[in-house]
Amino acid sequence: MTPSAPAPHVDVATPERVALSLPVAGIGYRCLAWLVDASLLFFFWVALYFVITLLVSDVLGAFQALSGLTQTLLAVGLFATQWLYWTVAEVFFHGQTPGKRALRIRVVREDGSPVGFFESAVRNLCRAVDFLPVLYATGCITMLLDSRHRRLGDMLAGTVLVREEAIDLDKYTQAPPVDAPATDAGVQRPLDAEDVELVLAFLARAPGLEPEVRRRLGTRLVDRVGASLTDEERTRVLQSPEATEAFLRTRAKAVH
């Protein structure tokens, strides 16, 4: 039997020289996410049309009565509204639209870093090309041919869609053995490779987590890698997500 080809993924090299592998979202995930977003936009336009009909009895006649320039501007405004939907959502919600969030996928740069306004703007402007000739035919063909399932917009913007994977932190956050040797106050034990990978995985995903989940997991990791902290030091570290993650980042960087 011929072994199946490995699933496509994005390798991310962290400053601490620990490699993280992010699985790439396939065409199925992307299509389902697009259907969710397209449905939301469809219901938005239906609701807007209903409101307009309450103000104007003959909507089609009123549109035809407009000048050619006005009709063109309305068509451009229609595309701009959809472009803003995808771009604003991806920039302000860490690479996720409602559809992507429902399918647990997100847009990132090719190096795994968060997507910025420029990349999101470019990839979403290219939707008009990917849609040609109809029903995203160009985009689907490009995704089937590309090893990372990227459409033309992703290629031009240097982005890729990756899947989020749930991490079971409970198995890493068990209480230390009773007979573990005590450490001097303020002296932190060296982290092993497993601890470093766990900390880095959390730091990479922390911005996209719900605040309560982010706080809870951060607390567990501080208890895991900061066992020698005093009560006062622990309180100071846990006073905010930024302080917690700064401590964890420092612990990971301390590994030689």
Short mmCIF file of C-alpha atoms in Angstrom, two decimals, residues 4-256:
data_model
loop_
_atom_site.label_atom_id
_atom_site.label_comp_id
_atom_site.label_asym_id
_atom_site.label_seq_id
_atom_site.Cartn_x
_atom_site.Cartn_y
_atom_site.Cartn_z
CA SER A 4 -0.54 8.75 2.05
CA ALA A 5 1.11 12.11 1.51
CA PRO A 6 1.68 14.15 4.65
CA ALA A 7 -0.90 16.80 5.36
CA PRO A 8 0.24 20.32 4.40
CA HIS A 9 1.38 22.50 7.27
CA VAL A 10 3.22 25.71 8.06
CA ASP A 11 6.42 25.47 10.07
CA VAL A 12 7.03 28.40 12.42
CA ALA A 13 10.44 29.01 13.99
CA THR A 14 10.13 30.88 17.28
CA PRO A 15 12.89 33.14 18.71
CA GLU A 16 13.56 30.34 21.22
CA ARG A 17 14.42 27.97 18.32
CA VAL A 18 11.42 25.77 18.95
CA ALA A 19 9.54 24.68 15.83
CA LEU A 20 5.75 24.84 15.78
CA SER A 21 3.73 23.15 13.05
CA LEU A 22 0.40 24.72 12.04
CA PRO A 23 -1.92 22.49 9.94
CA VAL A 24 -3.19 24.16 6.78
CA ALA A 25 -6.94 24.52 6.27
CA GLY A 26 -8.09 22.58 3.23
CA ILE A 27 -10.60 23.60 0.59
CA GLY A 28 -13.46 22.00 2.53
CA TYR A 29 -12.87 24.14 5.63
CA ARG A 30 -12.49 27.25 3.48
CA CYS A 31 -15.69 26.63 1.51
CA LEU A 32 -17.77 26.03 4.64
CA ALA A 33 -16.38 29.17 6.28
CA TRP A 34 -17.14 31.18 3.14
CA LEU A 35 -20.72 29.83 3.08
CA VAL A 36 -21.24 31.00 6.68
CA ASP A 37 -19.91 34.49 5.90
CA ALA A 38 -21.80 34.69 2.61
CA SER A 39 -25.02 33.71 4.40
CA LEU A 40 -24.52 36.46 6.97
CA LEU A 41 -23.96 39.00 4.19
CA PHE A 42 -27.00 37.70 2.29
CA PHE A 43 -29.29 38.14 5.30
CA PHE A 44 -27.83 41.60 5.87
CA TRP A 45 -28.70 42.68 2.31
CA VAL A 46 -32.16 41.10 2.54
CA ALA A 47 -32.86 43.03 5.74
CA LEU A 48 -31.53 46.24 4.16
CA TYR A 49 -33.69 45.72 1.07
CA PHE A 50 -36.75 45.20 3.28
CA VAL A 51 -36.06 48.49 5.07
CA ILE A 52 -35.64 50.30 1.74
CA THR A 53 -38.95 48.93 0.44
CA LEU A 54 -40.65 50.55 3.42
CA LEU A 55 -39.32 53.92 2.23
CA VAL A 56 -39.46 53.43 -1.55
CA SER A 57 -42.32 51.51 -3.15
CA ASP A 58 -40.58 50.78 -6.47
CA VAL A 59 -36.94 50.02 -5.64
CA LEU A 60 -36.01 48.74 -9.10
CA GLY A 61 -37.63 51.71 -10.81
CA ALA A 62 -35.85 54.12 -8.47
CA PHE A 63 -32.52 52.44 -9.24
CA GLN A 64 -33.08 52.60 -13.00
CA ALA A 65 -33.96 56.26 -12.71
CA LEU A 66 -30.52 57.05 -11.29
CA SER A 67 -27.73 58.29 -13.52
CA GLY A 68 -25.12 55.88 -14.84
CA LEU A 69 -22.49 57.35 -12.54
CA THR A 70 -24.69 56.91 -9.49
CA GLN A 71 -25.46 53.31 -10.42
CA THR A 72 -21.74 52.61 -10.82
CA LEU A 73 -20.99 54.16 -7.43
CA LEU A 74 -23.68 52.01 -5.82
CA ALA A 75 -22.18 48.88 -7.39
CA VAL A 76 -18.71 49.86 -6.14
CA GLY A 77 -20.19 50.56 -2.70
CA LEU A 78 -21.73 47.09 -2.66
CA PHE A 79 -18.34 45.47 -3.29
CA ALA A 80 -16.63 47.83 -0.80
CA THR A 81 -19.08 46.81 1.93
CA GLN A 82 -18.26 43.14 1.47
CA TRP A 83 -14.53 43.91 1.26
CA LEU A 84 -14.75 45.81 4.55
CA TYR A 85 -16.62 42.90 6.18
CA TRP A 86 -13.80 40.44 5.52
CA THR A 87 -10.90 42.86 5.99
CA VAL A 88 -12.06 44.50 9.23
CA ALA A 89 -12.99 41.14 10.77
CA GLU A 90 -9.63 39.57 9.90
CA VAL A 91 -7.62 42.54 11.18
CA PHE A 92 -9.47 43.15 14.44
CA PHE A 93 -10.36 39.54 15.30
CA HIS A 94 -6.93 37.94 14.83
CA GLY A 95 -7.42 36.64 11.30
CA GLN A 96 -10.96 35.35 11.78
CA THR A 97 -14.34 36.25 10.34
CA PRO A 98 -17.47 34.74 11.94
CA GLY A 99 -17.31 31.94 9.39
CA LYS A 100 -13.65 31.20 10.05
CA ARG A 101 -14.26 31.30 13.80
CA ALA A 102 -17.10 28.77 13.44
CA LEU A 103 -14.79 26.42 11.49
CA ARG A 104 -11.81 27.12 13.82
CA ILE A 105 -9.50 28.42 11.09
CA ARG A 106 -7.66 31.73 10.77
CA VAL A 107 -5.58 33.74 8.31
CA VAL A 108 -1.88 34.18 9.11
CA ARG A 109 1.19 35.31 7.23
CA GLU A 110 3.31 32.62 5.60
CA ASP A 111 5.72 32.74 8.56
CA GLY A 112 2.86 32.12 11.00
CA SER A 113 2.69 35.70 12.35
CA PRO A 114 -0.66 37.54 12.68
CA VAL A 115 -2.10 38.99 9.50
CA GLY A 116 -1.97 42.79 9.10
CA PHE A 117 -4.21 45.30 7.33
CA PHE A 118 -2.17 45.31 4.11
CA GLU A 119 -2.22 41.52 3.70
CA SER A 120 -5.92 41.27 4.52
CA ALA A 121 -6.79 44.15 2.19
CA VAL A 122 -4.90 42.60 -0.73
CA ARG A 123 -6.29 39.07 -0.30
CA ASN A 124 -9.86 40.36 -0.05
CA LEU A 125 -9.54 42.74 -3.00
CA CYS A 126 -8.58 39.71 -5.08
CA ARG A 127 -11.88 38.01 -4.28
CA ALA A 128 -13.30 39.63 -7.42
CA VAL A 129 -10.70 37.76 -9.50
CA ASP A 130 -11.00 34.48 -7.57
CA PHE A 131 -14.78 34.56 -8.12
CA LEU A 132 -14.39 34.51 -11.93
CA PRO A 133 -15.97 33.24 -14.06
CA VAL A 134 -18.61 32.30 -11.46
CA LEU A 135 -18.92 30.67 -8.01
CA TYR A 136 -15.24 31.09 -7.06
CA ALA A 137 -14.13 28.85 -9.93
CA THR A 138 -10.70 30.49 -10.27
CA GLY A 139 -10.11 30.42 -6.53
CA CYS A 140 -11.13 26.75 -6.21
CA ILE A 141 -8.87 25.67 -9.08
CA THR A 142 -5.95 27.57 -7.57
CA MET A 143 -6.52 25.99 -4.14
CA LEU A 144 -6.63 22.50 -5.65
CA LEU A 145 -3.34 23.07 -7.49
CA ASP A 146 -1.46 24.77 -4.65
CA SER A 147 0.21 22.61 -1.99
CA ARG A 148 -1.00 24.95 0.78
CA HIS A 149 -4.53 25.31 -0.62
CA ARG A 150 -4.06 29.03 -1.27
CA ARG A 151 -6.21 31.00 -3.66
CA LEU A 152 -4.78 33.77 -5.85
CA GLY A 153 -5.45 36.41 -3.18
CA ASP A 154 -3.42 34.46 -0.62
CA MET A 155 -0.51 34.09 -3.03
CA LEU A 156 -0.37 37.81 -3.74
CA ALA A 157 -0.77 38.77 -0.07
CA GLY A 158 1.62 36.15 1.31
CA THR A 159 -1.00 34.59 3.57
CA VAL A 160 -2.28 31.10 4.36
CA LEU A 161 -5.23 29.69 6.30
CA VAL A 162 -4.41 27.38 9.19
CA ARG A 163 -6.53 25.22 11.44
CA GLU A 164 -6.64 25.70 15.20
CA GLU A 165 -5.97 22.62 17.27
CA ALA A 166 -7.19 22.18 20.80
CA ILE A 167 -4.44 21.59 23.35
CA ASP A 168 -5.19 19.53 26.44
CA LEU A 169 -3.22 21.44 29.04
CA ASP A 170 -4.52 19.34 31.95
CA LYS A 171 -2.08 16.53 31.27
CA TYR A 172 0.80 18.99 31.50
CA THR A 173 -0.38 20.83 34.60
CA GLN A 174 -0.54 18.07 37.16
CA ALA A 175 0.77 18.80 40.63
CA PRO A 176 4.47 18.01 41.08
CA PRO A 177 5.34 14.82 43.00
CA VAL A 178 5.33 15.05 46.79
CA ASP A 179 8.95 13.95 47.03
CA ALA A 180 10.16 16.57 44.53
CA PRO A 181 13.20 18.42 45.90
CA ALA A 182 12.49 21.89 47.20
CA THR A 183 14.06 24.87 45.43
CA ASP A 184 15.47 27.98 46.99
CA ALA A 185 13.23 31.06 46.99
CA GLY A 186 13.52 33.00 43.75
CA VAL A 187 15.47 30.21 41.99
CA GLN A 188 13.53 28.77 39.06
CA ARG A 189 14.16 25.21 37.94
CA PRO A 190 15.23 24.83 34.29
CA LEU A 191 12.42 24.02 31.89
CA ASP A 192 12.56 20.82 29.92
CA ALA A 193 11.69 20.62 26.23
CA GLU A 194 8.10 19.60 26.95
CA ASP A 195 7.53 22.64 29.17
CA VAL A 196 9.07 24.98 26.60
CA GLU A 197 6.88 23.65 23.79
CA LEU A 198 3.80 23.95 26.00
CA VAL A 199 4.58 27.55 26.95
CA LEU A 200 5.30 28.55 23.36
CA ALA A 201 2.15 26.87 22.09
CA PHE A 202 0.11 28.82 24.65
CA LEU A 203 1.82 32.14 23.82
CA ALA A 204 1.19 31.62 20.11
CA ARG A 205 -2.53 31.04 20.65
CA ALA A 206 -3.19 33.35 23.60
CA PRO A 207 -4.33 36.42 21.56
CA GLY A 208 -7.13 34.37 19.99
CA LEU A 209 -8.45 32.81 23.20
CA GLU A 210 -11.43 33.96 25.21
CA PRO A 211 -10.32 36.17 28.14
CA GLU A 212 -11.40 33.71 30.83
CA VAL A 213 -9.78 30.75 29.06
CA ARG A 214 -6.63 32.82 28.49
CA ARG A 215 -6.46 33.72 32.19
CA ARG A 216 -7.16 30.17 33.38
CA LEU A 217 -4.57 28.53 31.15
CA GLY A 218 -2.01 31.21 31.95
CA THR A 219 -2.51 30.59 35.67
CA ARG A 220 -2.01 26.85 35.22
CA LEU A 221 1.20 27.40 33.29
CA VAL A 222 2.54 29.83 35.91
CA ASP A 223 1.87 27.19 38.57
CA ARG A 224 3.61 24.66 36.36
CA VAL A 225 6.80 26.57 35.50
CA GLY A 226 6.94 28.99 38.45
CA ALA A 227 6.68 26.61 41.39
CA SER A 228 9.27 28.52 43.42
CA LEU A 229 7.48 31.88 43.23
CA THR A 230 6.43 33.39 46.53
CA ASP A 231 2.78 34.29 47.08
CA GLU A 232 3.58 37.96 46.50
CA GLU A 233 5.48 37.22 43.28
CA ARG A 234 2.73 34.92 42.03
CA THR A 235 0.09 37.59 42.67
CA ARG A 236 2.15 40.13 40.76
CA VAL A 237 2.65 37.77 37.82
CA LEU A 238 -1.07 36.95 37.63
CA GLN A 239 -2.32 40.52 37.92
CA SER A 240 -2.86 40.79 34.13
CA PRO A 241 -2.59 38.60 31.01
CA GLU A 242 0.31 40.75 29.83
CA ALA A 243 2.27 40.20 33.06
CA THR A 244 1.51 36.47 33.01
CA GLU A 245 2.64 36.03 29.41
CA ALA A 246 5.72 38.19 29.94
CA PHE A 247 6.77 35.88 32.79
CA LEU A 248 6.15 32.78 30.69
CA ARG A 249 8.07 34.25 27.77
CA THR A 250 11.00 35.04 30.06
CA ARG A 251 11.00 31.48 31.42
CA ALA A 252 11.03 30.02 27.92
CA LYS A 253 13.86 32.32 26.79
CA ALA A 254 15.95 31.36 29.82
CA VAL A 255 16.45 27.88 28.39
CA HIS A 256 19.89 27.44 26.83
#
